[in-house]
Coordinates of C-alpha atoms and ligand atoms in Angstrom, one line a residue:
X1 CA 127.1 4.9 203.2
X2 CA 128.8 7.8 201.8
X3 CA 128.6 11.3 203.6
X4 CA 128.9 14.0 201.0
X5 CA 129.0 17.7 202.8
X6 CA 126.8 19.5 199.9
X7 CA 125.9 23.1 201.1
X8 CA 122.1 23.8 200.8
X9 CA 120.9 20.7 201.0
X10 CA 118.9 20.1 204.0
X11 CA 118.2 16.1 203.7
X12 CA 118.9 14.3 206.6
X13 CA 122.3 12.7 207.0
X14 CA 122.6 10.5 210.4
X15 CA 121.1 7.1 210.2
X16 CA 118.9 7.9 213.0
X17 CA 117.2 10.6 210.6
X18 CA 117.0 8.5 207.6
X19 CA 115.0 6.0 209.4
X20 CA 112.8 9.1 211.3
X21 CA 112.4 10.4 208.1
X22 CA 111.1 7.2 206.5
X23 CA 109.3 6.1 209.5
X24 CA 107.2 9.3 209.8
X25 CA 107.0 10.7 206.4
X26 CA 104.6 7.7 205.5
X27 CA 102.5 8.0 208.8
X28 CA 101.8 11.3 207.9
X29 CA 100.4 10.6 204.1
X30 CA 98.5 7.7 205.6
X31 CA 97.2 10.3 208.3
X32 CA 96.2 12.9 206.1
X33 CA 94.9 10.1 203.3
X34 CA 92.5 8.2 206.3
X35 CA 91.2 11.8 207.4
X36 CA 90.1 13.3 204.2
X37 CA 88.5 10.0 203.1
X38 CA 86.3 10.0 206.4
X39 CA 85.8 13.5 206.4
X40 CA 84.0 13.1 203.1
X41 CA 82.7 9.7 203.9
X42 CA 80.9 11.9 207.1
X43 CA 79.9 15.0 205.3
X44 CA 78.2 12.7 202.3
X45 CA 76.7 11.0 205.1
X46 CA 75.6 14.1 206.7
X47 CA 74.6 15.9 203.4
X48 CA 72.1 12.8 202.8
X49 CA 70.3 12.9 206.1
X50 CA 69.7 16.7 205.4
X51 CA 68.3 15.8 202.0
X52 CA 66.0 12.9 203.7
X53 CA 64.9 15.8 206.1
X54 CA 64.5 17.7 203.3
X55 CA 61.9 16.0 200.9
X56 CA 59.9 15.0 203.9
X57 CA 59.5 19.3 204.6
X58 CA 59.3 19.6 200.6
X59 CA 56.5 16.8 200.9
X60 CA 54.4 18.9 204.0
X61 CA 55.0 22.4 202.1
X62 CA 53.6 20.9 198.7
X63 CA 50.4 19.4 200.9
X64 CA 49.6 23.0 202.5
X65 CA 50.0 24.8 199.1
X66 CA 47.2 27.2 198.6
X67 CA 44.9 25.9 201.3
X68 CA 44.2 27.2 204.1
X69 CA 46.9 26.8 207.2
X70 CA 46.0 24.3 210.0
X71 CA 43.5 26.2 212.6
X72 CA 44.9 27.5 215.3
X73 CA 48.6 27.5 213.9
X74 CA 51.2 30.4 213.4
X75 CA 50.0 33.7 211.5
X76 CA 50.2 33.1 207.7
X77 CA 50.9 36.7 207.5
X78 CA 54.7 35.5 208.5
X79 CA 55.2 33.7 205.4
X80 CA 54.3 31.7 202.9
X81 CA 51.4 29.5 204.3
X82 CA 52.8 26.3 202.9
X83 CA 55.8 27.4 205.4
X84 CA 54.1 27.0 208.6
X85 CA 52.7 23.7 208.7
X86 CA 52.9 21.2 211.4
X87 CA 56.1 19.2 211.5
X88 CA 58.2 21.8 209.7
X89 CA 61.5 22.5 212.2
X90 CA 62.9 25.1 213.4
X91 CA 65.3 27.1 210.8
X92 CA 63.2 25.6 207.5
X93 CA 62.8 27.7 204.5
X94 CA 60.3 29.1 202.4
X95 CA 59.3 30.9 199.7
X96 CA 57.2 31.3 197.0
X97 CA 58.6 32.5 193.8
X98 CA 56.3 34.4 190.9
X99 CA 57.9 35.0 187.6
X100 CA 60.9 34.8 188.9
X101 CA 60.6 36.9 191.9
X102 CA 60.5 36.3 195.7
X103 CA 57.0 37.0 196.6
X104 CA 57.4 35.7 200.2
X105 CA 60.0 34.4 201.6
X106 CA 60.5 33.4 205.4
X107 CA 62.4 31.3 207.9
X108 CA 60.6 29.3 210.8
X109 CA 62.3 30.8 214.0
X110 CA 62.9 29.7 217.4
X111 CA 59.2 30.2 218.8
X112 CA 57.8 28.5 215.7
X113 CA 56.9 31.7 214.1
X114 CA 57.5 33.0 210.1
X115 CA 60.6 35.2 210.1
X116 CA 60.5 37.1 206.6
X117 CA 63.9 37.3 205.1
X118 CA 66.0 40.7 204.1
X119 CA 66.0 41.2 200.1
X120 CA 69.2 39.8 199.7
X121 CA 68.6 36.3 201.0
X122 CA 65.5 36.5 199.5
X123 CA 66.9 37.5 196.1
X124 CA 69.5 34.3 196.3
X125 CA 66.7 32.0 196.2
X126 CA 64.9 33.0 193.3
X127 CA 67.8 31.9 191.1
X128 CA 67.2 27.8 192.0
X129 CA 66.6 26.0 189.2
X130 CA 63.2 24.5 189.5
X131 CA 64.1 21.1 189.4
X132 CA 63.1 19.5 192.9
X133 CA 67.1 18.4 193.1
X134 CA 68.6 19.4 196.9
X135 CA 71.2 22.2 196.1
X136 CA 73.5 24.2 198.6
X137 CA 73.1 28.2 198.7
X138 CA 75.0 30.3 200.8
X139 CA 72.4 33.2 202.9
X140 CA 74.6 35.2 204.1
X141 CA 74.2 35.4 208.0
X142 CA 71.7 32.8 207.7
X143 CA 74.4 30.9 206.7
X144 CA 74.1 27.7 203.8
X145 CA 71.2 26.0 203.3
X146 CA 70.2 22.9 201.3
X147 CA 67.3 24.2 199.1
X148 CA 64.7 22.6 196.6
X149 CA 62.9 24.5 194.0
X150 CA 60.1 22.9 193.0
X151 CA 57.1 24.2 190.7
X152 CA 53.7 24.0 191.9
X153 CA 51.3 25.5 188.8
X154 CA 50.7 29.0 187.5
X155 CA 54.3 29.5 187.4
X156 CA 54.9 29.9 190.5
X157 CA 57.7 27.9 192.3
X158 CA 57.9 26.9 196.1
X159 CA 61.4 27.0 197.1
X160 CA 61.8 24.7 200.6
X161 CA 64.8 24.8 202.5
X162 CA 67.2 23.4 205.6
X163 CA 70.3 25.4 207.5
X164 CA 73.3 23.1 206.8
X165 CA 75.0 25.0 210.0
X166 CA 74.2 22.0 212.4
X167 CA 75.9 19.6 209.7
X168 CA 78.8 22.0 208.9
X169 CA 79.8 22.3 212.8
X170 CA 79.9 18.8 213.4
X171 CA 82.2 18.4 209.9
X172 CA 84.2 21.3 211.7
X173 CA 85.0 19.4 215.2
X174 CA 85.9 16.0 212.9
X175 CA 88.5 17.7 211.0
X176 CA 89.7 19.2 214.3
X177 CA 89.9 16.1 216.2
X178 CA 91.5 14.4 213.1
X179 CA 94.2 17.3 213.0
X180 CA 94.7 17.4 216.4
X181 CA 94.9 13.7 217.0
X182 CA 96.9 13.2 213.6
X183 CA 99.8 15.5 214.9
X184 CA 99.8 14.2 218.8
X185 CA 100.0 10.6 216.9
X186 CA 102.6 12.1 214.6
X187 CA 104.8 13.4 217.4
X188 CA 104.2 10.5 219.6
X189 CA 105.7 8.3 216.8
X190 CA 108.0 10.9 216.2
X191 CA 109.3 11.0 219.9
X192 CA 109.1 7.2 220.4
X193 CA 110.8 6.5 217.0
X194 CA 113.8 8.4 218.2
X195 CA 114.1 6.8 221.1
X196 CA 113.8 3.0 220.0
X197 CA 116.4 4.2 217.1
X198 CA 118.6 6.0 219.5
X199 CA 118.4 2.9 221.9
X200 CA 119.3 0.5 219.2
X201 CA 122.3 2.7 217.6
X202 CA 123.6 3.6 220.8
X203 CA 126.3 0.5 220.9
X204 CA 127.6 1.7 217.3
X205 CA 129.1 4.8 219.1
X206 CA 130.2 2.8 221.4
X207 CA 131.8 0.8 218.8
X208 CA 132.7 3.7 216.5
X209 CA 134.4 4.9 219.6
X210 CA 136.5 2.4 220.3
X211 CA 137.6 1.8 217.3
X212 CA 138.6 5.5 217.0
X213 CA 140.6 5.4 220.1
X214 CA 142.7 2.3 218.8
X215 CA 143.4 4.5 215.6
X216 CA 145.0 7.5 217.4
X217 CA 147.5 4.5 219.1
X218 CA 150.9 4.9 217.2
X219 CA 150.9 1.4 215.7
X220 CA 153.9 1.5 212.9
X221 CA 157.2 1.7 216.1
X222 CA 157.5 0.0 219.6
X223 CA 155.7 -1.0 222.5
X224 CA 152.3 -1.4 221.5
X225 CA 149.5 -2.4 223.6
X226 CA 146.1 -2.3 222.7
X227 CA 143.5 -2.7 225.5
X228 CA 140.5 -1.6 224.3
X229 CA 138.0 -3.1 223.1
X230 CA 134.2 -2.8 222.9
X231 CA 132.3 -4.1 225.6
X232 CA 130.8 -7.5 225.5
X233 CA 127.4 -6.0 225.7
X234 CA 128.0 -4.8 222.2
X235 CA 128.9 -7.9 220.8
X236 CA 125.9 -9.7 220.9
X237 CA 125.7 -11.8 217.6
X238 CA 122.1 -11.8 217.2
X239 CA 122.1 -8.3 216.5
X240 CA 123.4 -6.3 213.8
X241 CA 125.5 -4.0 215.4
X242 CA 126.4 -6.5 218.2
X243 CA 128.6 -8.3 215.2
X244 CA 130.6 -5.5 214.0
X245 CA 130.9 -4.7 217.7
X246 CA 132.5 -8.9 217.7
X247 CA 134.1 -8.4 214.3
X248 CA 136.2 -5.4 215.5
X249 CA 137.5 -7.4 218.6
X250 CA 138.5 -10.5 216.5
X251 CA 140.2 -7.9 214.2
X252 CA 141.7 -5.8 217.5
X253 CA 143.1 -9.1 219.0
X254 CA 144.9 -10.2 215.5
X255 CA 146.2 -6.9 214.9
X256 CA 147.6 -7.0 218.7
X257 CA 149.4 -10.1 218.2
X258 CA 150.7 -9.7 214.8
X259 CA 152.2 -6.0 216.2
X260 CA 153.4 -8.3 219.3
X261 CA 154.9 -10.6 216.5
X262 CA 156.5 -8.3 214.8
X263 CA 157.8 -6.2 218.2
X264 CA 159.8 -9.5 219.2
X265 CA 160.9 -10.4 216.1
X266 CA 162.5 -6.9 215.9
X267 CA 163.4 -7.1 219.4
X268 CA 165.0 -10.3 218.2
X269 CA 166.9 -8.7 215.3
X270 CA 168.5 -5.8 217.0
X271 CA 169.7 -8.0 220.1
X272 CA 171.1 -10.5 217.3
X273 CA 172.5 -7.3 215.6
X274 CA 174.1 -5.8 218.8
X275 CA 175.5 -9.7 220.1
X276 CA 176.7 -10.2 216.9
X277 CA 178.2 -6.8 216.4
X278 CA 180.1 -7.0 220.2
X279 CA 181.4 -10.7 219.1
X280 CA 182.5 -9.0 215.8
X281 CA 184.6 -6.2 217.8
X282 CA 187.3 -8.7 220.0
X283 CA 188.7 -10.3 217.1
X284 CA 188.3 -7.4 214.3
X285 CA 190.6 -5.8 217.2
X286 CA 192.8 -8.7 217.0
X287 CA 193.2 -8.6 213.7
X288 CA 193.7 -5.1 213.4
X289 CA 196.6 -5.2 216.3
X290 CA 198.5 -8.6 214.7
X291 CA 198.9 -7.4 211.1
X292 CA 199.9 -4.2 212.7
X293 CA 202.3 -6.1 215.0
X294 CA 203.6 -8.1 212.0
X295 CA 204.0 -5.6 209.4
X296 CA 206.0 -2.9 212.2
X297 CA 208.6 -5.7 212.7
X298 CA 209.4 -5.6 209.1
X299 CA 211.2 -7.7 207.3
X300 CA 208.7 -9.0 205.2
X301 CA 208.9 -9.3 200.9
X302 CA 207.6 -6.1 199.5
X303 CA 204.2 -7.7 197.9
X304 CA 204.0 -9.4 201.1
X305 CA 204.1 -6.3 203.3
X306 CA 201.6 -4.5 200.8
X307 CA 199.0 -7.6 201.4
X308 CA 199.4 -6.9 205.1
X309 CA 198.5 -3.2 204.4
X310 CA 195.3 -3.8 202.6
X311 CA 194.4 -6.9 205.4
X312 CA 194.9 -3.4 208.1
X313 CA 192.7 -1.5 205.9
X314 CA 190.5 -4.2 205.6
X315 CA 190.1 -4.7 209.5
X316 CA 189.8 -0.7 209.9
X317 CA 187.0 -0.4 207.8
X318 CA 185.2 -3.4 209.5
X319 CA 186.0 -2.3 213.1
X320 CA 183.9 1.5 211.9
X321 CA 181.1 -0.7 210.1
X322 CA 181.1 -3.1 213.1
X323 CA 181.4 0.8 215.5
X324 CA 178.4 1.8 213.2
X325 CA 175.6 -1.4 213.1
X326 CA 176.4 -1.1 217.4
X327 CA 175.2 2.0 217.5
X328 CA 172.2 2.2 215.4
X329 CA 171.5 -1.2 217.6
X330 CA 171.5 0.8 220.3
X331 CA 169.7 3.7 219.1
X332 CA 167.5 1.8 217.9
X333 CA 166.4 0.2 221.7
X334 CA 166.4 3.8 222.7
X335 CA 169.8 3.8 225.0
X336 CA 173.6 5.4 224.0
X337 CA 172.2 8.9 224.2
X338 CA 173.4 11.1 227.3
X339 CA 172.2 14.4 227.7
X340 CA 174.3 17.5 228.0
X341 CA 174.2 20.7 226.6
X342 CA 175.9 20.6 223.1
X343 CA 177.3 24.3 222.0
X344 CA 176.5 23.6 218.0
X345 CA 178.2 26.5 217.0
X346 CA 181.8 25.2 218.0
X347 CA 180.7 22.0 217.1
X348 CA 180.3 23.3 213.5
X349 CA 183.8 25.3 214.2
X350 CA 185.4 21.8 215.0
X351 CA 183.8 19.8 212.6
X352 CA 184.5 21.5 209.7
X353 CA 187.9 22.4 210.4
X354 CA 188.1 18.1 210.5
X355 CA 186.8 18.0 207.2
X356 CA 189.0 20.4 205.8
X357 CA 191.7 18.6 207.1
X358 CA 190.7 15.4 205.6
X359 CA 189.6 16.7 202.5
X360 CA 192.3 19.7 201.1
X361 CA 190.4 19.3 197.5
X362 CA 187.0 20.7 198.7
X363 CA 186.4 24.5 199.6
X364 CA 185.3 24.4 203.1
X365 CA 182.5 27.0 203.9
X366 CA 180.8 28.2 207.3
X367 CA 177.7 30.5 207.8
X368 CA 177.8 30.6 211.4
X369 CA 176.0 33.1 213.6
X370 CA 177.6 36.1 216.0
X371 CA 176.6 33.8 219.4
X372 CA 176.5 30.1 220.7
X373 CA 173.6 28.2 219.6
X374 CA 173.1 25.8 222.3
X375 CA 170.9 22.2 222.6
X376 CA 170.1 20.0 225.1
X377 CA 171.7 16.6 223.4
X378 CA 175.0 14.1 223.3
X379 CA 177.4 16.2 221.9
X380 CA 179.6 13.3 220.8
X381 CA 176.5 11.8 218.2
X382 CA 175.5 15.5 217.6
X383 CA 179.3 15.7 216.1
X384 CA 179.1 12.2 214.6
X385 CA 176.3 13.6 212.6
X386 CA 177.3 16.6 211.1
X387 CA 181.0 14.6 210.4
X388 CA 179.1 12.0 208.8
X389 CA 177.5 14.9 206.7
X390 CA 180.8 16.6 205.7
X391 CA 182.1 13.1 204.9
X392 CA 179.5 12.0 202.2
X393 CA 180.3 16.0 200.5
X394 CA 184.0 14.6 201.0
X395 CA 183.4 11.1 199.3
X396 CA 180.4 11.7 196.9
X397 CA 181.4 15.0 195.0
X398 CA 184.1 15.4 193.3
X399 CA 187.3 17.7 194.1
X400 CA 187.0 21.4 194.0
X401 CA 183.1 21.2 195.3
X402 CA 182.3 24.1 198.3
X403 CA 180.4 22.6 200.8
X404 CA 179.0 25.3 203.1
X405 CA 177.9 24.4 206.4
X406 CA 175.3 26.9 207.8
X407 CA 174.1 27.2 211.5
X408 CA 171.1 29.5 212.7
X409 CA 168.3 29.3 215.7
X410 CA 164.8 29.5 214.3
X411 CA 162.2 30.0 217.4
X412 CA 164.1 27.9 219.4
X413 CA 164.7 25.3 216.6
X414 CA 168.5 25.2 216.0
X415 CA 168.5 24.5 211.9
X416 CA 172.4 22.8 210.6
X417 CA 172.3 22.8 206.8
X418 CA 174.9 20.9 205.3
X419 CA 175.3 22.4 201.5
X420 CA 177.2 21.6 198.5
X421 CA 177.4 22.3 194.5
X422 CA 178.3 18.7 193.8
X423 CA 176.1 16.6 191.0
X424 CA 173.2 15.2 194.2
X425 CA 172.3 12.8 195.2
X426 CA 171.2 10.3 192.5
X427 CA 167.7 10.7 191.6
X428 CA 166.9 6.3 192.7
X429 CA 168.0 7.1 195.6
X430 CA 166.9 10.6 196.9
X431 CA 163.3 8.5 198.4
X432 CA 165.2 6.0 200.6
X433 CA 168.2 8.1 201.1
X434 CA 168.2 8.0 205.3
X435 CA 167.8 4.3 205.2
X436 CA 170.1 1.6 205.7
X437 CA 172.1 0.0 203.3
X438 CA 171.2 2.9 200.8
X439 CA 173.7 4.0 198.6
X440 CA 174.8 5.0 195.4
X441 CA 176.7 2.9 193.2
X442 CA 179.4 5.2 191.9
X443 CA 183.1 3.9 191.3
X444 CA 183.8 6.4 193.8
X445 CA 181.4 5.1 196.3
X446 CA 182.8 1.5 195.9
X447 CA 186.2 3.1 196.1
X448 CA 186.0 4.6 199.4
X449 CA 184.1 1.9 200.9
X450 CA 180.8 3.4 200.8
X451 CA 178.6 1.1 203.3
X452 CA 175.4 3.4 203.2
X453 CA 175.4 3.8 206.8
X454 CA 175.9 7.3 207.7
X455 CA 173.0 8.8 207.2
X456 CA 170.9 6.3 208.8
X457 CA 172.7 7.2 211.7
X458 CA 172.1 10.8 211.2
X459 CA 168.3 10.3 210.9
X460 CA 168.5 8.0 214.1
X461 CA 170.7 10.4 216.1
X462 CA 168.4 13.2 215.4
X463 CA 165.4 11.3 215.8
X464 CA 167.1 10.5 218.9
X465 CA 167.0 14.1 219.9
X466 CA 163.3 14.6 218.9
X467 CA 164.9 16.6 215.7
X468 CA 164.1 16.0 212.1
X469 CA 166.6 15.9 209.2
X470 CA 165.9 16.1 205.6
X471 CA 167.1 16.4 202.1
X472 CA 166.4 18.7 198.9
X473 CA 168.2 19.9 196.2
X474 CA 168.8 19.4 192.7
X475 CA 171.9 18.9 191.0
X476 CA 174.4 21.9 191.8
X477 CA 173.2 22.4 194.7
X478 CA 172.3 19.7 197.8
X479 CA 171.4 20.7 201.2
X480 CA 170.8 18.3 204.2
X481 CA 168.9 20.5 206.9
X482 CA 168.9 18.6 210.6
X483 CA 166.5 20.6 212.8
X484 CA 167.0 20.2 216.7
X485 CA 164.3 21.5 219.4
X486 CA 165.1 23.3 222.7
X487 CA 167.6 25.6 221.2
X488 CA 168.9 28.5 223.1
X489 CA 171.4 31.7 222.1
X490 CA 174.2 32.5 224.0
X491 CA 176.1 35.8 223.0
X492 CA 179.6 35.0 223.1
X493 CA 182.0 36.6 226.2
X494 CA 184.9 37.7 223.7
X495 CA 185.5 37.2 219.8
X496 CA 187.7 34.0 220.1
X497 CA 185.4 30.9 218.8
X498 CA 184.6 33.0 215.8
X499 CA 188.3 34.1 215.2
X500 CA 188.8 30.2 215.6
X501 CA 185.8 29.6 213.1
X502 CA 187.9 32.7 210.8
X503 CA 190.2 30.1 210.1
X504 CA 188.7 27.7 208.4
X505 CA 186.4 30.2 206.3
X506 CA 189.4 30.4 203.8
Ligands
ATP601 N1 176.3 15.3 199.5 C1 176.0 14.3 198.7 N2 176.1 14.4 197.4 C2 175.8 13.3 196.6 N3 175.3 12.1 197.0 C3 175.2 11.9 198.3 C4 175.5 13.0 199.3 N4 175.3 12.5 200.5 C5 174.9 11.2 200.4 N5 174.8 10.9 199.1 C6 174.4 9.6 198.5 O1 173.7 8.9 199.5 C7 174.2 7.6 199.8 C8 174.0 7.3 201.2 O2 174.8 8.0 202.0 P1 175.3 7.4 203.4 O3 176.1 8.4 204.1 O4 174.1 6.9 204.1 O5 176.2 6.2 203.0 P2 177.6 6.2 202.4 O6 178.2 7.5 202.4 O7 177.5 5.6 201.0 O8 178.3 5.2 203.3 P3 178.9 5.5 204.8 O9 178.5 6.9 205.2 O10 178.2 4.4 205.7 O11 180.3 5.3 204.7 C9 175.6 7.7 199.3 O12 176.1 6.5 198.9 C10 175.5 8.7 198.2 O13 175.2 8.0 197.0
MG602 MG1 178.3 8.6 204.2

């Protein structure tokens, strides 16, 4: 089922609707169809019995034609005499027609007496064909009447006729019962339709709903737990909905245990990461202090002493990696963070004066603003971040790059951009850049020991901080921009920390 929002179009859309819509639709042509086919099935019906009625009056009037009207009954002076004869009803017709003009022409009223009619009734009767077929004519107030002409000699023609009003009012209260019971039916249908339909889709929300609360769960990191699940009412496998009701909890219960699976297997990882890494440290420390021991008390051949060196080096570098897989460990479980309040301006002041002590080849810029931008955070990862930062400008662009380090509060967002003119980050990498592992493959990469580490400590030091940190650029021009919440700006008391920051503007 697809749900399009077309504007305009006023079809129905909820399921509950559709099956309204085709319940009641139908009902209503099958309504309509039954009532017109009895109303004419009753009107035919009703027409014939006038018509019986009528040839037995036509029969009496063509009898009393011309003689002389039954003693004692009615004035023939109130119509045509073959009008008032016994056995004629009230309401019957007459009239005799002469060359195609009314003559006489009266109605038998209520005391059994001729009552003549006006000119104009009288004038629509002279127009029936004389055929002795039963036709309808409308008499104005008289109302319709079924009518036979019929001739009876010297060209004359007796016209004989019976008020259809008693006929017509009963066809009238038909149709209104039919209407009126057709839309009660319709609307009970309607009414009870809803109901069974709303009754029998009411577990699908409930399903629909559960399912919708397990997808607003952040499933992809952590402690997941997922309780909910639809009621055992709603499962009923005999119905329809009670199976997708029982599907989603079979689904529910294997996505909670593969995300269980995969939380201890991580769980696993980073305490094997972390043991590993605090075996690592003792005898990496070891190391590190013998060759140092061995190569101070000298001594040694020249090529033996330079072997020593690079072992020293060696153990250096693996005592920072060993430093660096600890601490995303531990970032990673959510410790090693304490909370102070860092001032990131001086932290910028300090950093980059480092960097331009490291690195003499690069041009060293800061953008700093005229007060202390300060965040809650652990100022010793905050400054690990922006010195892992200045160290990839250091060791991925060549010498005689600026790297400009820019600090500024933005609504109480503190935004470090780290910038540089160097060639970028290479183009393979740019997606993956913040994870582990990732890094280029440049000679000079390999040459300074690149382990790919330093920015996946930035991203989990910020994330740490509930900060984001990015990357765009092209080549020419990089910028890594770490944004921190909470920030607050301090003016400063005197001029010091920026003459400080002076220094390294050079
Ligand atoms: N400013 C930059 N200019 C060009 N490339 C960069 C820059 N910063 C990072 N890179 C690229 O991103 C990769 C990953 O950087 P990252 O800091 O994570 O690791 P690394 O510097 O290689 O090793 P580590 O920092 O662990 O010593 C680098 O290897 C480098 O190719
Ligand atoms: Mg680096």
């Amino acid at each position: 089922m697809t749900t399009r929002a077309l504007p305009g179009r006023a079809r129905p859309r909820s399921l509950r609707a559709r099956l309204l819509w085709v319940f009641l639709v139908p009902l209503a042509l099958v309504l309509v169809v039954v009532g017109v086919a009895a109303t004419a099935a009753v009107r035919g019906e009703l027409l014939g019995q006038v018509d019986d009625r009528l040839a037995a009056a036509v029969t009496r009037s063509a009898h009393a034609d011309g003689g002389p009207s039954a003693p004692g009954y009615g004035d023939p002076g109130g119509g045509p005499d073959f009008l008032l004869v016994p056995g004629q009803g009230d309401g019957t017709l007459g009239a005799r027609v002469v060359d195609g003009a009314v003559t006489e022409a009266a109605v038998i009223g209520r005391e059994g007496d001729g009552e003549a009619l006006t000119a104009a009734e009288a004038a629509a009767l002279a127009g029936v064909p004389a055929d002795g077929a039963a036709r309808t004519v409308g008499l104005g107030p008289l109302g319709d009447y079924r009518v036979v002409a019929s001739p009876a000699g010297d060209g004359e023609v007796l016209v004989t006729g019976l008020p259809l009003a008693s006929a017509e009012a009963a066809l009238v209260r038909l149709v209104a019962v039919e209407v009126v019971a057709g839309l009660l039916g319709l609307l009970a249908a309607g009414v009870a339709g809803a109901l069974v339909v709303g009754r029998t889709l009411r577990p699908l929300h409930r399903v629909a709903a559960t399912a919708g609360r397990v997808a607003a769960l952040p499933l992809s990191s952590g402690e997941v737990r997922l309780p909910d699940r639809v009621p055992a009412a709603d499962t009923d496998p005999r119905t329809e909905v009670g199976r997708v009701g029982a599907a989603l909890n079979r689904l529910l219960d294997s996505v909670e245990s593969g995300i269980a699976a995969r939380q201890a297997s991580e769980t696993r990882l980073r305490r094997f990461v972390a043991d590993a890494g605090h075996e690592l440290r003792t005898p990496v420390t070891s190391i590190r202090g013998y060759t140092e021991l061995v190569r101070r008390r000298g001594g040694l051949p020249e090529d033996a002493d330079a072997s020593l060196r690079r072992v020293e080096a060696e153990a250096v570098r693996m005592s920072g990696l060993v430093d660096d897989l600890l601490l995303l460990a531990r970032l990673d479980a959510g410790r090693e963070l304490t909370v102070g309040t860092v001032d990131l301006t001086g932290l910028v002041v300090d950093a980059v004066s480092d960097a331009h002590a490291a690195g003499p080849g690069h041009r060293w810029r800061v953008d700093l603003p005229g007060a202390a931008v300060l965040v809650p955070g652990d100022a010793a990862r905050l400054h690990q971040v922006l010195a892992n930062l200045l160290a990839n400008v250091r060791t991925h662009t060549p010498a005689g790059t600026t790297a400009t380090t820019r600090l500024r509060a933005e609504d109480g967002t503190a935004v470090l951009e780290v910038a540089d003119d160097g060639p970028g980050v290479p183009a393979d990498l740019r997606a993956g850049v913040f994870e582990r592992f990732a890094r280029g493959d440049s000679a000079r990469s390999r040459a300074s020991g690149s382990t790919g580490l330093g920015l996946a400590i930035v991203a989990a030091v910020v994330a740490g901080h509930g900060g984001t940190v990015g990357v765009a650029g092209r080549p020419g021009r990089t910028v890594f921009t770490v944004r921190l919440p909470g920030a607050t700006v301090t003016e400063f008391e005197d001029d010091d920390a920026l003459e400080g920051a002076g220094g390294v503007r050079a």
